CSV table of C-alpha atoms in Angstrom, one decimal:
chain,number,residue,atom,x,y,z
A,1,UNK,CA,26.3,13.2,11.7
A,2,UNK,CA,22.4,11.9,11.4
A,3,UNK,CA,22.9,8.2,11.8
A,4,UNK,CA,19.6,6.6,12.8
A,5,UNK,CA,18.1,9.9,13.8
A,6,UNK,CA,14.3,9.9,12.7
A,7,UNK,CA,13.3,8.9,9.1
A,8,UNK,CA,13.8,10.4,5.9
A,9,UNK,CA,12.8,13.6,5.0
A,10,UNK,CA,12.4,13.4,1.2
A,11,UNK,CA,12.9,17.2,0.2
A,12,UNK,CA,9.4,18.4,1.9
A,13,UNK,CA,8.6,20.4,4.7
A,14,UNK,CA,7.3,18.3,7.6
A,15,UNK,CA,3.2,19.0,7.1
A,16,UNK,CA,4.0,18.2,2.8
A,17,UNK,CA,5.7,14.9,3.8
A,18,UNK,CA,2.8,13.5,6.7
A,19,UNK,CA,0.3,14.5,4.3
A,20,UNK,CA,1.8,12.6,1.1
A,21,UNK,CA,2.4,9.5,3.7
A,22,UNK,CA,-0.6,9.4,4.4
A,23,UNK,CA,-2.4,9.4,1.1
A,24,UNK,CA,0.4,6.7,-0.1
A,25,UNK,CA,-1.0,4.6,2.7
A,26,UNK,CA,-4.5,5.1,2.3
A,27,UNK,CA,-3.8,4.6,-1.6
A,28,UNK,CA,-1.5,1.0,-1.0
A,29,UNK,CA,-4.6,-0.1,1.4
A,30,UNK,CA,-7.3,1.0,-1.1
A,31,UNK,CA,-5.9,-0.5,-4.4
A,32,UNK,CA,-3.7,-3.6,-2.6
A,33,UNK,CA,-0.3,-2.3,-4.3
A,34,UNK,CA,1.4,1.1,-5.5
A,35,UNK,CA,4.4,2.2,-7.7
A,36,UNK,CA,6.5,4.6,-5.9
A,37,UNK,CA,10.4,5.4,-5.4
A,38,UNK,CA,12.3,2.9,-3.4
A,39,UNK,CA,12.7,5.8,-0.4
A,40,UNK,CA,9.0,6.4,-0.3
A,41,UNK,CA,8.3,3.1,0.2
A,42,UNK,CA,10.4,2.4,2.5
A,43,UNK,CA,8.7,5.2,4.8
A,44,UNK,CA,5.1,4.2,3.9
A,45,UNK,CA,5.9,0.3,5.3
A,46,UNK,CA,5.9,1.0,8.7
A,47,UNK,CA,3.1,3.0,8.8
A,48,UNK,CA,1.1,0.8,6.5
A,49,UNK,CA,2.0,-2.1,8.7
A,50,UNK,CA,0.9,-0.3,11.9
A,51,UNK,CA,-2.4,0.7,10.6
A,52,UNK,CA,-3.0,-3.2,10.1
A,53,UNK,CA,-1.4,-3.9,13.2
A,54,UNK,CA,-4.5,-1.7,14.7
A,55,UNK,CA,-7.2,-3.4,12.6
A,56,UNK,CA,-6.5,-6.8,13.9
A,57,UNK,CA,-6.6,-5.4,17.2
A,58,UNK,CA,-9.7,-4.3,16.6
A,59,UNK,CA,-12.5,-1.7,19.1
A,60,UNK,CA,-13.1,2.0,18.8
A,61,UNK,CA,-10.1,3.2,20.1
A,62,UNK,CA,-7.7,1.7,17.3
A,63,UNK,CA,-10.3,2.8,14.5
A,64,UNK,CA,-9.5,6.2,15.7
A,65,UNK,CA,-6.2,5.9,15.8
A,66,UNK,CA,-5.9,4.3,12.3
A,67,UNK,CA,-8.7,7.6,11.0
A,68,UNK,CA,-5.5,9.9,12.1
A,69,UNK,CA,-3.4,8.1,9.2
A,70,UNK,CA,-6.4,6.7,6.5
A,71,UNK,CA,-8.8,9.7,5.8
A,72,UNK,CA,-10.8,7.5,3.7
A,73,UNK,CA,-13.9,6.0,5.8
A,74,UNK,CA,-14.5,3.2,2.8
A,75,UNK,CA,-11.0,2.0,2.8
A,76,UNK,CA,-10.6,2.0,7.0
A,77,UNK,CA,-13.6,0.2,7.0
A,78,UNK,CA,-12.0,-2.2,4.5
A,79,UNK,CA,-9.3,-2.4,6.7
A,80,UNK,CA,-10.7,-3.3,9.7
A,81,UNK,CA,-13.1,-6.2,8.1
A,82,UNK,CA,-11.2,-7.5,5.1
A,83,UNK,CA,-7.7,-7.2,5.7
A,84,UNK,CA,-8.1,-7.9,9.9
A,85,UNK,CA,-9.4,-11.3,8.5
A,86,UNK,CA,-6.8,-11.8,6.0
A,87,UNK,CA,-4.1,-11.4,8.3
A,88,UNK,CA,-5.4,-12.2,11.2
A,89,UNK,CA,-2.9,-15.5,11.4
A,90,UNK,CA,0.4,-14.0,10.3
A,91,UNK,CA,2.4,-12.5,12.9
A,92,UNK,CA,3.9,-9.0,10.6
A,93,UNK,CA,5.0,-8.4,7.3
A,94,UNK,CA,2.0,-7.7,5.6
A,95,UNK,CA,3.9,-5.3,2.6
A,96,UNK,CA,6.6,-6.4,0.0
A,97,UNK,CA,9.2,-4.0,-1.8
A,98,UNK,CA,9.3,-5.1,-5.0
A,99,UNK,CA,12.4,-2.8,-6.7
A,100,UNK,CA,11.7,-2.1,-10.5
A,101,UNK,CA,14.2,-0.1,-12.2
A,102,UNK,CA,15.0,3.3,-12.8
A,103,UNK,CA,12.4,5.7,-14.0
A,104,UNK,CA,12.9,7.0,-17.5
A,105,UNK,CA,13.1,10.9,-16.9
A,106,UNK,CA,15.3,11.2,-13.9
A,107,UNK,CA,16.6,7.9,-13.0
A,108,UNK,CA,15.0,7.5,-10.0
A,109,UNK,CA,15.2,4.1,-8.6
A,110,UNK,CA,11.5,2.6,-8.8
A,111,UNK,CA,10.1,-0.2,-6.6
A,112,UNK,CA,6.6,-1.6,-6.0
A,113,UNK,CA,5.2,-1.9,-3.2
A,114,UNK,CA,2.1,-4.5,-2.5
A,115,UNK,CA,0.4,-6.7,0.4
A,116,UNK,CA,1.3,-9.9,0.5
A,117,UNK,CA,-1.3,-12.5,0.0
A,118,UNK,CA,-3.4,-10.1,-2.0
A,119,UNK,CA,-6.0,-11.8,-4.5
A,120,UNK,CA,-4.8,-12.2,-8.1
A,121,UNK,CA,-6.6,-10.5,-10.5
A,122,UNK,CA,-9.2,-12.5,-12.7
A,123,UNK,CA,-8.9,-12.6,-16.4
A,124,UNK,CA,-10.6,-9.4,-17.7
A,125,UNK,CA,-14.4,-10.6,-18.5
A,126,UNK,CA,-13.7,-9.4,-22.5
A,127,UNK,CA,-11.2,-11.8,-22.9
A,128,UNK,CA,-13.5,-14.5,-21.5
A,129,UNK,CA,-16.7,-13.5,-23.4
A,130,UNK,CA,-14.5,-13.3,-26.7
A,131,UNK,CA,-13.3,-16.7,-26.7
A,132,UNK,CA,-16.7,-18.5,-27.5
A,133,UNK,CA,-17.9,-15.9,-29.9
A,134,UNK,CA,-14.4,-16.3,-32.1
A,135,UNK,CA,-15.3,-20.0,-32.3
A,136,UNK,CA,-18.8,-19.5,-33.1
A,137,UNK,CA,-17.6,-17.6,-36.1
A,138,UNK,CA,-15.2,-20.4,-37.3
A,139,UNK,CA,-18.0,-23.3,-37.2
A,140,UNK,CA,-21.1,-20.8,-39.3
């Protein structure tokens, strides 16, 4: 019997599974949230929260460490100046599993997984530009 030994392994071979960590955690940090299977997400928290973890400690030495994990320089830069400020108050926690049903083709369990206090998204600028116009048609 396994129990609590190590983490999941997810049908890959070890270098398969770092690598597609990795880029989920890179890809959560870059776009704020991601759509994933519930077991995926549960392995991407932890590391996701330890590369924030790093950022809000801040200096070289836990840039480098986050650059093993995030290969992106853009996003690890946005990670050590916009999210360090963001959470620089709250204590842990920074990701949410948000579980969203079963995925049509195989039944997979689905969940989404986000950062908390992550800006909502404005109202696309069509459907504000459109507004005025449709009313300048009604009045001429």
């Amino acid at each position: 019997m396994r129990h609590k030994v190590g983490q999941r392994k997810l049908h890959r071979t070890t270098s398969h599974r770092l690598a597609m960590l990795n880029n989920m955690v890179t890809s959560l940090l870059e776009h704020g949230a991601i759509r994933t299977t519930v077991p995926k997400a549960k392995e991407v928290r932890p590391l996701a929260e330890r590369i924030i973890t790093l950022a809000k400690r801040g200096g070289l030495s836990n840039v480098r460490l986050a650059a093993r994990t995030v290969k992106d320089r853009t996003v690890l830069q946005k990670v050590f100046s916009e999210y360090k400020e963001r959470y620089a108050s709250r204590p842990g926690g920074y990701t949410r599993i948000v579980r969203l049903g079963f995925r049509r083709g195989d039944a997979a369990e689905m969940a989404l997984i986000e950062l908390v206090d992550r800006p909502a998204k404005a109202p696309a600028a069509a459907e504000t530009t459109e507004a005025p116009a449709a009313e300048a048609k009604t009045e001429g």
